[in-house]
Short mmCIF file of C-alpha atoms in Angstrom, two decimals:
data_model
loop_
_atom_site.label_atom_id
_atom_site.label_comp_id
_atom_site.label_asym_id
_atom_site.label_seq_id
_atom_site.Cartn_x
_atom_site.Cartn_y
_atom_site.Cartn_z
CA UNK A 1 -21.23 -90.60 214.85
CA UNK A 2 -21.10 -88.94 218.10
CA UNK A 3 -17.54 -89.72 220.75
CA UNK A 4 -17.95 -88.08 223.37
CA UNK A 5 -16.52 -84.55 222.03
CA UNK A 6 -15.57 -85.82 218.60
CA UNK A 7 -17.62 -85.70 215.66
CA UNK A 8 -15.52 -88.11 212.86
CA UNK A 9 -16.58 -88.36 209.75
CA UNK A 10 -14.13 -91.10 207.67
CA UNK A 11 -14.23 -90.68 204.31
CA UNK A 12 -12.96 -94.21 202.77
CA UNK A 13 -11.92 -94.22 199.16
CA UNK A 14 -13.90 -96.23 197.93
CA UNK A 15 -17.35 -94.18 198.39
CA UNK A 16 -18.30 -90.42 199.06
CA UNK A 17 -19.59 -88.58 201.78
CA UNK A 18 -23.14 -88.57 202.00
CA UNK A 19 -24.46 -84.81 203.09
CA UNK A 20 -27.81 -83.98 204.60
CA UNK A 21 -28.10 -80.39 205.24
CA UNK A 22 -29.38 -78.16 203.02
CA UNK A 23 -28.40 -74.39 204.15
CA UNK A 24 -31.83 -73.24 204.84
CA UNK A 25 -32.02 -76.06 208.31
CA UNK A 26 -29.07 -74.29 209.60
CA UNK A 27 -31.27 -71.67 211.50
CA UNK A 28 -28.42 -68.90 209.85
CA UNK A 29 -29.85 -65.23 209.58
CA UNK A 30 -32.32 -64.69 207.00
CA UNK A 31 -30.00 -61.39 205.59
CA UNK A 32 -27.11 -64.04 204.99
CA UNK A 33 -29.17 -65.85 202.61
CA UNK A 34 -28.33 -63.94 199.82
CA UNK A 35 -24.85 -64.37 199.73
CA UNK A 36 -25.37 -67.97 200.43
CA UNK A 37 -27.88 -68.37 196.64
CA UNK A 38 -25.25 -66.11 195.08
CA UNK A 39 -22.51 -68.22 196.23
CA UNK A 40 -24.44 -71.01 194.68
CA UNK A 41 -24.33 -73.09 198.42
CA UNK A 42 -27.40 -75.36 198.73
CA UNK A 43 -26.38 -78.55 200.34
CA UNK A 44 -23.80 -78.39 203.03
CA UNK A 45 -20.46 -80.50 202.64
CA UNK A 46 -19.39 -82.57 206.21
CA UNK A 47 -17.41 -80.39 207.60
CA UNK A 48 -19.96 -77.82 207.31
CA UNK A 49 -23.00 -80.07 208.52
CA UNK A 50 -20.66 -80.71 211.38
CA UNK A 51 -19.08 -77.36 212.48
CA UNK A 52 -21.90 -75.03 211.63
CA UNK A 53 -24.42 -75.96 214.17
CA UNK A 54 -21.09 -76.00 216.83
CA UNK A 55 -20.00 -72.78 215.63
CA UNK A 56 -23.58 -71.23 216.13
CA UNK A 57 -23.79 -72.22 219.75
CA UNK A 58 -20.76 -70.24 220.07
CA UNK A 59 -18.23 -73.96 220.92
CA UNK A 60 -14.55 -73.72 220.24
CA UNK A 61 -13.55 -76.05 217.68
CA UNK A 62 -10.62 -77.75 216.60
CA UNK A 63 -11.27 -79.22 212.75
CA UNK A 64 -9.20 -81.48 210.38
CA UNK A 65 -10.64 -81.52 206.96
CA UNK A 66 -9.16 -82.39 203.68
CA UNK A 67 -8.92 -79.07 200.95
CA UNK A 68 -11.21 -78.30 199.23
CA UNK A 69 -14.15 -79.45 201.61
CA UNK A 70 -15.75 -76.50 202.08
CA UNK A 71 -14.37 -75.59 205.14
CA UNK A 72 -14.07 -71.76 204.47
CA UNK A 73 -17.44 -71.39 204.24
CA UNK A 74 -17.94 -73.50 207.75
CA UNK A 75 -16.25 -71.07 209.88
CA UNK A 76 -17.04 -67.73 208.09
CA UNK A 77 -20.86 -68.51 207.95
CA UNK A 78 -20.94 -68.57 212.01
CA UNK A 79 -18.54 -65.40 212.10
CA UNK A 80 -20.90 -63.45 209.74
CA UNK A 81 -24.28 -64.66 211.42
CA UNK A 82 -22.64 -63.09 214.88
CA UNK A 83 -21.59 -60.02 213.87
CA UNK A 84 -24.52 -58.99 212.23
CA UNK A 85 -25.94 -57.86 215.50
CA UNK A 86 -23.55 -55.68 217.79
CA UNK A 87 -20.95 -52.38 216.89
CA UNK A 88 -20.21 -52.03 213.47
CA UNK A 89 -16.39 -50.31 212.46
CA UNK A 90 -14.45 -52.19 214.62
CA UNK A 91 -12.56 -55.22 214.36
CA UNK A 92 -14.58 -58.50 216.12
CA UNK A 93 -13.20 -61.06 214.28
CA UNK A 94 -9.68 -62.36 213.42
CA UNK A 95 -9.22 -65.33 210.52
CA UNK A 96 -5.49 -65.97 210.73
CA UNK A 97 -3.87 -67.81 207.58
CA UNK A 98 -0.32 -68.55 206.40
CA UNK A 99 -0.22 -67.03 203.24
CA UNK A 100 -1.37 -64.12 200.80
CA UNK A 101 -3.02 -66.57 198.51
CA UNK A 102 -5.00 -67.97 201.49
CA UNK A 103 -5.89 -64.59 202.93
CA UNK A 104 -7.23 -63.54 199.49
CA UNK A 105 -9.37 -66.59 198.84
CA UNK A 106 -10.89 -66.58 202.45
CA UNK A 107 -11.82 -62.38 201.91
CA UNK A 108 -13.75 -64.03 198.27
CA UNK A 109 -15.35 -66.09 200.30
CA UNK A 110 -16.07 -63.72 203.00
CA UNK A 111 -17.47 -60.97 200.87
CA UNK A 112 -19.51 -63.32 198.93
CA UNK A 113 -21.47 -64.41 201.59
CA UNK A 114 -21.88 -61.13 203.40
CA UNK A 115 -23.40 -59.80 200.24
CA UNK A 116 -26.40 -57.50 201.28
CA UNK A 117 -24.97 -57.49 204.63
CA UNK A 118 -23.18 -54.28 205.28
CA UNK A 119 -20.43 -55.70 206.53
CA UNK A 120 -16.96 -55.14 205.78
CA UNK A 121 -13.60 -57.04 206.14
CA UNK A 122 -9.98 -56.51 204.84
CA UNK A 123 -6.58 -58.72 204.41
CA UNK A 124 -3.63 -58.01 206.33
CA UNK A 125 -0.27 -59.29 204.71
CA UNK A 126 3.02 -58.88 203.98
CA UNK A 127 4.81 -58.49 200.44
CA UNK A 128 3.06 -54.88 199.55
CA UNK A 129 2.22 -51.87 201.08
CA UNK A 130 0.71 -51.16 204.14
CA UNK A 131 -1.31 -47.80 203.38
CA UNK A 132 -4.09 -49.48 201.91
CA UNK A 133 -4.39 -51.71 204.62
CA UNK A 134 -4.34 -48.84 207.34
CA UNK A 135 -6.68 -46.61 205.62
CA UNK A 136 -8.99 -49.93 205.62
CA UNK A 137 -8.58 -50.04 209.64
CA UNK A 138 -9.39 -46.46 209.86
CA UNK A 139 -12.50 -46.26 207.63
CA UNK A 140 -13.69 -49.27 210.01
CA UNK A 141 -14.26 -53.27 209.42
CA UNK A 142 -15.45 -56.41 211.09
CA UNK A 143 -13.45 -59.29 209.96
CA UNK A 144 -9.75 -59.47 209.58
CA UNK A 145 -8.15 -61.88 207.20
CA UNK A 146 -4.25 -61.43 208.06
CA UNK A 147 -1.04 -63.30 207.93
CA UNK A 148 0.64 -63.17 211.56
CA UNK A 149 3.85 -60.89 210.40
CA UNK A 150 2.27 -57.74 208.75
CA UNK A 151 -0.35 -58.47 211.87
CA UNK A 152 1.98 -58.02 214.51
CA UNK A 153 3.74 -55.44 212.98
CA UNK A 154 0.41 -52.91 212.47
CA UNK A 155 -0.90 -53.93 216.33
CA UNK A 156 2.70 -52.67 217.45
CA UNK A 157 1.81 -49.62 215.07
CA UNK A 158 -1.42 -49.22 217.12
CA UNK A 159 -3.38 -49.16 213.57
CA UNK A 160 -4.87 -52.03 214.21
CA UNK A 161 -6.91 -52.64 217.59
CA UNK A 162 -7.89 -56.11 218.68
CA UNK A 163 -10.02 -55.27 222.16
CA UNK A 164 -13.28 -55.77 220.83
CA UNK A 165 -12.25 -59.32 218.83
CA UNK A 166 -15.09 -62.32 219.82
CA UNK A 167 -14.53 -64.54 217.28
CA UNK A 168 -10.31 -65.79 216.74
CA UNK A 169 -9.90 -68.77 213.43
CA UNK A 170 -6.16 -69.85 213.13
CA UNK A 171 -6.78 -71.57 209.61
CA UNK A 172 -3.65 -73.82 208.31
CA UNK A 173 -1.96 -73.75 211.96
CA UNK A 174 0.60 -76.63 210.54
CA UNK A 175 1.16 -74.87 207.82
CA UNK A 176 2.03 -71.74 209.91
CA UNK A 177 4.29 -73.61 211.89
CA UNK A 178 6.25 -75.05 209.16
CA UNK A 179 6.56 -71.48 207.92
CA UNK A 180 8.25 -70.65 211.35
CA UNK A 181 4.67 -68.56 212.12
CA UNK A 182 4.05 -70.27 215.53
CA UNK A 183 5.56 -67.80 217.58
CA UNK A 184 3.88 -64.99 215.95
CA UNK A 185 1.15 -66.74 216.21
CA UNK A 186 1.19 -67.28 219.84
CA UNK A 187 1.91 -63.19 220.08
CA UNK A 188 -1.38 -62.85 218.16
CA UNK A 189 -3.30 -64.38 220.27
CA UNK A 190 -2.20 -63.11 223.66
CA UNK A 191 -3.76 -59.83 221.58
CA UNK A 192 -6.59 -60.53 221.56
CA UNK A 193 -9.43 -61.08 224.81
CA UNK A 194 -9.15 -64.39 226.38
CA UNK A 195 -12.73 -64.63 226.71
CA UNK A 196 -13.74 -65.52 222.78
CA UNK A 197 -14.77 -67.90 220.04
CA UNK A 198 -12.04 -69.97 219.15
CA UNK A 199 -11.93 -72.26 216.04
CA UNK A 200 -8.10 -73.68 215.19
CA UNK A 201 -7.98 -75.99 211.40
CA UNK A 202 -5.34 -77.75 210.73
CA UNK A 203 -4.52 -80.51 208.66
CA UNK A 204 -2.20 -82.45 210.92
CA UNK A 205 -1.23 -81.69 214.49
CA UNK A 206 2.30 -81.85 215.59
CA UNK A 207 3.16 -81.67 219.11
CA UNK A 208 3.55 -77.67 218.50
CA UNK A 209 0.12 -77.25 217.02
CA UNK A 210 -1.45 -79.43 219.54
CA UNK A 211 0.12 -77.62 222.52
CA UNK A 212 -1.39 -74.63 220.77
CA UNK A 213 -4.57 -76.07 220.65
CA UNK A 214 -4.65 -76.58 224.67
CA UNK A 215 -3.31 -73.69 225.33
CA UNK A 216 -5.95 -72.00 223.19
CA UNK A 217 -9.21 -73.45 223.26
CA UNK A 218 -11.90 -74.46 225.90
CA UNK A 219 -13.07 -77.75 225.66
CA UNK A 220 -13.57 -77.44 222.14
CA UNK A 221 -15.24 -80.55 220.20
CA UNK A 222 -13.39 -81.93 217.38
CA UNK A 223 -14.41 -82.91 214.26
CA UNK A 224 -12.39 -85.08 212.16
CA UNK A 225 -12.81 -85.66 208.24
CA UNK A 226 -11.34 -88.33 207.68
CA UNK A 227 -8.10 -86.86 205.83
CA UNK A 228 -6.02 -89.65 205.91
CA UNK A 229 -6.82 -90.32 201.94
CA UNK A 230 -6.23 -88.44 198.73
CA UNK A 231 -9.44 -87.46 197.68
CA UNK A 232 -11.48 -90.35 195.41
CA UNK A 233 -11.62 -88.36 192.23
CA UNK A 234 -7.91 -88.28 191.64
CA UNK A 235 -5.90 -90.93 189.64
CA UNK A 236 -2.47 -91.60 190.90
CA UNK A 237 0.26 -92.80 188.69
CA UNK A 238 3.88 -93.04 189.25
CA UNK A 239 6.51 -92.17 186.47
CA UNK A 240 10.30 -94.07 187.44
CA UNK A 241 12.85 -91.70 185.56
CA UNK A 242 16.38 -90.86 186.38
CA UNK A 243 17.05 -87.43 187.78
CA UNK A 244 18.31 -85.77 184.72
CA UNK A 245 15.83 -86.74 182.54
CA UNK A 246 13.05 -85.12 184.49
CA UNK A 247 12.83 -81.99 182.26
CA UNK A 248 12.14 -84.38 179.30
CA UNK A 249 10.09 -86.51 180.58
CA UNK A 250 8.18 -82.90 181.92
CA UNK A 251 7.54 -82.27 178.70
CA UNK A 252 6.66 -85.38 176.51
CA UNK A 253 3.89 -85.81 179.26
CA UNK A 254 2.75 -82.32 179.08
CA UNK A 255 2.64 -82.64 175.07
CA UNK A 256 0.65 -85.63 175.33
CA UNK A 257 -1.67 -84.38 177.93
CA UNK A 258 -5.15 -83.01 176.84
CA UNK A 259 -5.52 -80.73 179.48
CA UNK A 260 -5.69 -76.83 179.66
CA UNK A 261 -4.69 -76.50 183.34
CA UNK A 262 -2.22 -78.77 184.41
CA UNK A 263 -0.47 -77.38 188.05
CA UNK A 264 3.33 -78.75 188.35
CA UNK A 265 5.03 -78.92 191.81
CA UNK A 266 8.48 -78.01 191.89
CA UNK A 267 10.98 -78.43 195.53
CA UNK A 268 12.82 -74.80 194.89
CA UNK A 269 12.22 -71.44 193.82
CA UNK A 270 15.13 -71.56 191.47
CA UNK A 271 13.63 -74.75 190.33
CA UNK A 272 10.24 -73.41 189.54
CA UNK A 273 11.65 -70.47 187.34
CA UNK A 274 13.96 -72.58 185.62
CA UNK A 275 11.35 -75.46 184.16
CA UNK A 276 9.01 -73.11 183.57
CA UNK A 277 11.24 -71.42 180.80
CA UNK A 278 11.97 -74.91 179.85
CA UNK A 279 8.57 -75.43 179.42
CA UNK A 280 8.22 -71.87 177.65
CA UNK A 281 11.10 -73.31 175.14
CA UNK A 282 8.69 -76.21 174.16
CA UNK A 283 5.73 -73.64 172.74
CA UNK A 284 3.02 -73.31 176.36
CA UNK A 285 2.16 -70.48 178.23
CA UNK A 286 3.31 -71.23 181.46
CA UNK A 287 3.85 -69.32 184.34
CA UNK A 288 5.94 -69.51 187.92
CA UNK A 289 4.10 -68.94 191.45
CA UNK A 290 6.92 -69.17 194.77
CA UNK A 291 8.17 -67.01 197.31
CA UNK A 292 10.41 -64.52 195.38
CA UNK A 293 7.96 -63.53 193.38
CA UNK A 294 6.27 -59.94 194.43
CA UNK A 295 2.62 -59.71 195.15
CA UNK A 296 1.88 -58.46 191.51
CA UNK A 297 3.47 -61.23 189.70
CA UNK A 298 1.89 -63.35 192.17
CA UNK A 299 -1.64 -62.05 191.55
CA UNK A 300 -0.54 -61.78 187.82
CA UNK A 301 0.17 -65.26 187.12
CA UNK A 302 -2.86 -66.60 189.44
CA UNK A 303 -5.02 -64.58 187.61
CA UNK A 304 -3.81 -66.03 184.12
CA UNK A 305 -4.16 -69.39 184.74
CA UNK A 306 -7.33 -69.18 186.30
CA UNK A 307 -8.40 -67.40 183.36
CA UNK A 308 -6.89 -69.98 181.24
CA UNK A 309 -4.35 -67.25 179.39
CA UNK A 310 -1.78 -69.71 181.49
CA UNK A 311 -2.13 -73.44 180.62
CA UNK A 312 0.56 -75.12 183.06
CA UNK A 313 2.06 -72.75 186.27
CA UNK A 314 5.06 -74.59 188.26
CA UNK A 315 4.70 -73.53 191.70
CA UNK A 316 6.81 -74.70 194.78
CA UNK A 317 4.55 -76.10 198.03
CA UNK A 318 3.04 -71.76 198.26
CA UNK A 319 0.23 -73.28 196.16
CA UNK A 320 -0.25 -76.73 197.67
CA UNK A 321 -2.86 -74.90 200.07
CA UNK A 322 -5.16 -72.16 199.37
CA UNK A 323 -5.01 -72.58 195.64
CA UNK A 324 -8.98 -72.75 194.68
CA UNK A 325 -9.29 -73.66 191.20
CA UNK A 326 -11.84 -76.13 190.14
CA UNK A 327 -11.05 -76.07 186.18
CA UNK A 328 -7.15 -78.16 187.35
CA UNK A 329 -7.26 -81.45 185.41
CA UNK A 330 -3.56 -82.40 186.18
CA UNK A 331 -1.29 -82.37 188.90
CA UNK A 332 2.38 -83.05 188.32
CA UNK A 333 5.11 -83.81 190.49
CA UNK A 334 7.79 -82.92 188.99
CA UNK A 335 9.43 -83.77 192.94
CA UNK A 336 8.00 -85.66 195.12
CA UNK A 337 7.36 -83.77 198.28
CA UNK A 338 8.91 -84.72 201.49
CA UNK A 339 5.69 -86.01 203.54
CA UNK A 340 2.52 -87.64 202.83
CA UNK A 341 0.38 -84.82 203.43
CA UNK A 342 2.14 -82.72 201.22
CA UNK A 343 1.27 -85.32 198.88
CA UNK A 344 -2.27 -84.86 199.42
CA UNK A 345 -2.54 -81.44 199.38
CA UNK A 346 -0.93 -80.97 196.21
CA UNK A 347 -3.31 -83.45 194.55
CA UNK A 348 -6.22 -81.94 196.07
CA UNK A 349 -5.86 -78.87 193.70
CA UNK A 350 -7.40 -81.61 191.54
CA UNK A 351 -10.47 -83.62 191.65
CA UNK A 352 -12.23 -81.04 193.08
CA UNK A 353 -15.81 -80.07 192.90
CA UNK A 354 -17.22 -83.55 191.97
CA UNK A 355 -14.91 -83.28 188.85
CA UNK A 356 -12.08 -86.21 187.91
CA UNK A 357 -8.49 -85.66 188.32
CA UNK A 358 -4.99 -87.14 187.87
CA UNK A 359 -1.91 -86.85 189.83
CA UNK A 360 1.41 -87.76 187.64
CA UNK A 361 4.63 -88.03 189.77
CA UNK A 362 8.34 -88.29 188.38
CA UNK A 363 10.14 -90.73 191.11
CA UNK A 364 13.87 -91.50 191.54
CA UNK A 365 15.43 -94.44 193.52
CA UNK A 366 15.30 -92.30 196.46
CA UNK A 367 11.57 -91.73 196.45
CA UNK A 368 11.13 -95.55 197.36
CA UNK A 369 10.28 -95.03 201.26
CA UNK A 370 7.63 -92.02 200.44
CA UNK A 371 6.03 -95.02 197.47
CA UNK A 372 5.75 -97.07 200.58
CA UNK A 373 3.97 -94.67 202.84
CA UNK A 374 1.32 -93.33 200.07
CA UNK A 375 0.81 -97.15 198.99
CA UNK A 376 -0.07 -97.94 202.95
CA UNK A 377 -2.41 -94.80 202.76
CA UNK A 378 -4.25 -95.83 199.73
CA UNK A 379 -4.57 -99.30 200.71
CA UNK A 380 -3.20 -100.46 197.39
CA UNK A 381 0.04 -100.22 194.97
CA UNK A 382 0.43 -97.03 192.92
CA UNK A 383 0.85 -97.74 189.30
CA UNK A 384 3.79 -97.23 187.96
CA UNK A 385 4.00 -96.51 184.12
CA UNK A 386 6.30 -95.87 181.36
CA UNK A 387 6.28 -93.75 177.96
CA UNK A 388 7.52 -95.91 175.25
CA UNK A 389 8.69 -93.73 172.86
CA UNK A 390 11.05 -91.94 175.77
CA UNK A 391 14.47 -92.52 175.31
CA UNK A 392 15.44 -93.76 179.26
CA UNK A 393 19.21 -94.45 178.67
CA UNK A 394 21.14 -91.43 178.19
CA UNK A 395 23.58 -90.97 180.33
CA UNK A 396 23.61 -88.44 183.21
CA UNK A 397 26.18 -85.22 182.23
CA UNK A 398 28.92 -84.12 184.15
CA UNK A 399 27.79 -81.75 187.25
CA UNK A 400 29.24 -78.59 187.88
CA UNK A 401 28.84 -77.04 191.38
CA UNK A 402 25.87 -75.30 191.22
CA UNK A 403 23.60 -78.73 189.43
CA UNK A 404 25.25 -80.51 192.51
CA UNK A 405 23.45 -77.85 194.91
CA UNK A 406 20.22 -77.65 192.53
CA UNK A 407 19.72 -81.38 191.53
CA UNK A 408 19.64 -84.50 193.76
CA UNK A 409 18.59 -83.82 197.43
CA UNK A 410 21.46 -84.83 200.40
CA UNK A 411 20.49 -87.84 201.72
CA UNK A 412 17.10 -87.92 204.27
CA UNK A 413 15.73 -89.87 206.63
CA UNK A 414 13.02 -92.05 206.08
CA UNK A 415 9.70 -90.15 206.21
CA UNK A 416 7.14 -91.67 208.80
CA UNK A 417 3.65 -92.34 208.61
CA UNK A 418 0.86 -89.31 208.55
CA UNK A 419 -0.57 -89.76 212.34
CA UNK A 420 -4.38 -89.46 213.12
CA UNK A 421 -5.05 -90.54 216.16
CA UNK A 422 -8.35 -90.29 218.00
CA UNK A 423 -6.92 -89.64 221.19
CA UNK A 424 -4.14 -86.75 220.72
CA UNK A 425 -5.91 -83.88 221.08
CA UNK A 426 -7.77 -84.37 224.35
CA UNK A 427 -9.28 -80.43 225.43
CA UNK A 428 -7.25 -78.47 227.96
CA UNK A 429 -8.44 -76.06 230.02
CA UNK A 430 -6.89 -72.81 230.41
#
């Protein structure tokens, strides 16, 4: 299992990962093994069997692991088990993340497990105010959670101090960069000490993110998990409809679905708040999560469909990552996103936690080339089905300028191939 640096796990669909570890032959800090029973953790996923004993010898690591794999708790595990010894009230370690919804779920998971522990850690973002956040800094915590903006913007501020940071986690780092984070990103990190703990996640690795990586880790051992696949526990089946005829479709599937929490992907904000009243028209409580929406609406409609108060929320790609809800029985694609990992990481809101899943995506004529690249993926063809008792042939209506801008996307290239290769991300020293 061992390559030189590389620890790969490959996860084939057919069969699940076998794990081995149970928590207690991790050698962690007795004091963290409260918040470890409270969080319910007793055997460890891969990703944790692999990074945890790496992280606790104090290795850089660079990790690829599908969502939903546990690997929150592999890097904040290490983090706590460090800082449990050494000054308390300052800032020692920095988890970096592209999004609110991200920051918040990592801080869950970070304050579950440091239950008992005394220590304390806060989320720097965007999208509300910053008092809270600076009266945090000044009443003194260990761990970080921030998005790179509101980051930048409170180090410039001199509110927050990053000299005595040991431990630096860029979680999501192609997810930052297709934000248009990297650069902030980079400015982060020249913030902090050069000598330090460095563990960078990401799900793929562009040339930008792997530059990154060399720029910003010391021979750091990799550990691959297999992410090529959609997880096993998700059905896939493909719905051919014409572009107008979407909306219905939408919603003869969603009244024939026996599901309470069914997550639909949507390309555009304008998109997402326009089927959702569609789907509000039909009789379900729906709600909307995208990037115009404030922080309150945000945290109002996450909380109501984890709650179940929300049966369906149409989100744009904000909630492909970072969105941690086991009870999600359907995924649909109301689009279908631009790349193959998108693909998977909207899915993976499904399936999750040993439960059963399904995946339902609308496709057009011009979704043929992404068929093609999820079919090599899987290994197999994607079923396509039909409703019959769905009236197919109406007609498309006339377009006015605005439906033109809103409906069918300008003509793309053909998407390539996800790439994993074993090779790509050979350690750099500084």
């Amino acid at each position: 299992m061992t390559e030189g640096n590389l620890i790969r796990y490959t996860c084939k669909a057919s069969e699940e990962q076998e794990t081995i570890l149970n928590f207690t032959q991790f050698n962690l800090d007795p004091r963290l093994m409260q918040g470890i029973n409270v969080a319910g953790y007793e055997t460890a996923t891969p990703i944790q069997e692999a990074a945890i004993p790496a992280a606790l010898r104090g290795r850089d690591i660079i990790g690829t692991a599908q969502t939903g794999t546990g690997k929150t708790a592999a890097f904040v595990l290490p983090i706590l088990n460090k800082l449990l010894d050494g000054p308390k009230g300052m800032p020692r370690a920095l988890i970096v993340t592209p999004t609110r919804e991200l920051a918040e779920q990592i801080n869950q998971v970070v304050r579950a497990l440091s239950a008992g522990t005394g220590l304390r850690s806060a989320t720097i973002y965007g999208g509300v105010g910053a008092d809270r956040q600076i009266k945090a800094l000044r009443q003194g915590v260990e761990i970080l959670v921030a998005c790179p903006g509101r980051l930048l913007d409170l180090i410039q501020q001199r509110h927050a101090k990053m000299n005595r940071i040991e431990i630096l986690v860029l979680d999501e780092a192609d997810r930052m960069f297709d934000m248009g984070f990297l650069p902030d990103v980079k400015r982060v990190i020249k913030a902090v000490p050069e000598q330090r703990q460095t563990m960078l996640f990401s799900a793929t690795f562009p040339a930008e993110v792997e530059q990154l990586a060399g720029q910003s880790l010391i021979e750091p051992q990799k550990i691959a998990m297999g992410i090529s696949k959609p997880a096993v526990t998700v059905s896939h089946a493909l719905y051919p409809v014409p572009q107008h005829l979407k909306t219905g479709l939408l919603l003869r599937l969603l009244k024939q679905t026996d599901s309470d929490s069914v997550l639909v992907f949507v390309r555009t904000k304008h998109r997402a708040d326009k089927v959702a009243k569609q789907i509000a028209h039909a009789g379900h409580r729906v709600t909307s999560l995208h990037g115009n929406r404030t922080q309150g609406q945000r945290e109002h409609a996450l909380h109501g469909f984890k709650t179940g108060h929300f049966h369906i929320m149409v989100a744009t790609d904000i909630a492909a990552r970072g969105l941690d809800i086991d009870s999600i029985t359907h995924v649909i694609n109301y689009d279908m996103p631009d790349t193959a990992d998108a693909y998977i990481h909207r899915i993976g809101r499904t399936g999750r936690a040993h439960r059963t899943g399904d995946a339902f995506t609308l496709v057009t004529d011009e979704d043929k080339d992404m068929i093609r690249i999820l079919e090599r993926i899987m290994g197999q063809p994607l079923e396509k089905k039909t409703l019959p008792d769905f009236d197919y042939s109406p007609p498309a209506p006339p377009r006015s300028g605005h439906q033109r801008r809103e409906g069918t996307r300008p003509p793309r290239p053909a998407p390539t191939p996800t790439r994993f290769s074993k090779n790509r991300l050979a350690p750099r020293r500084r």
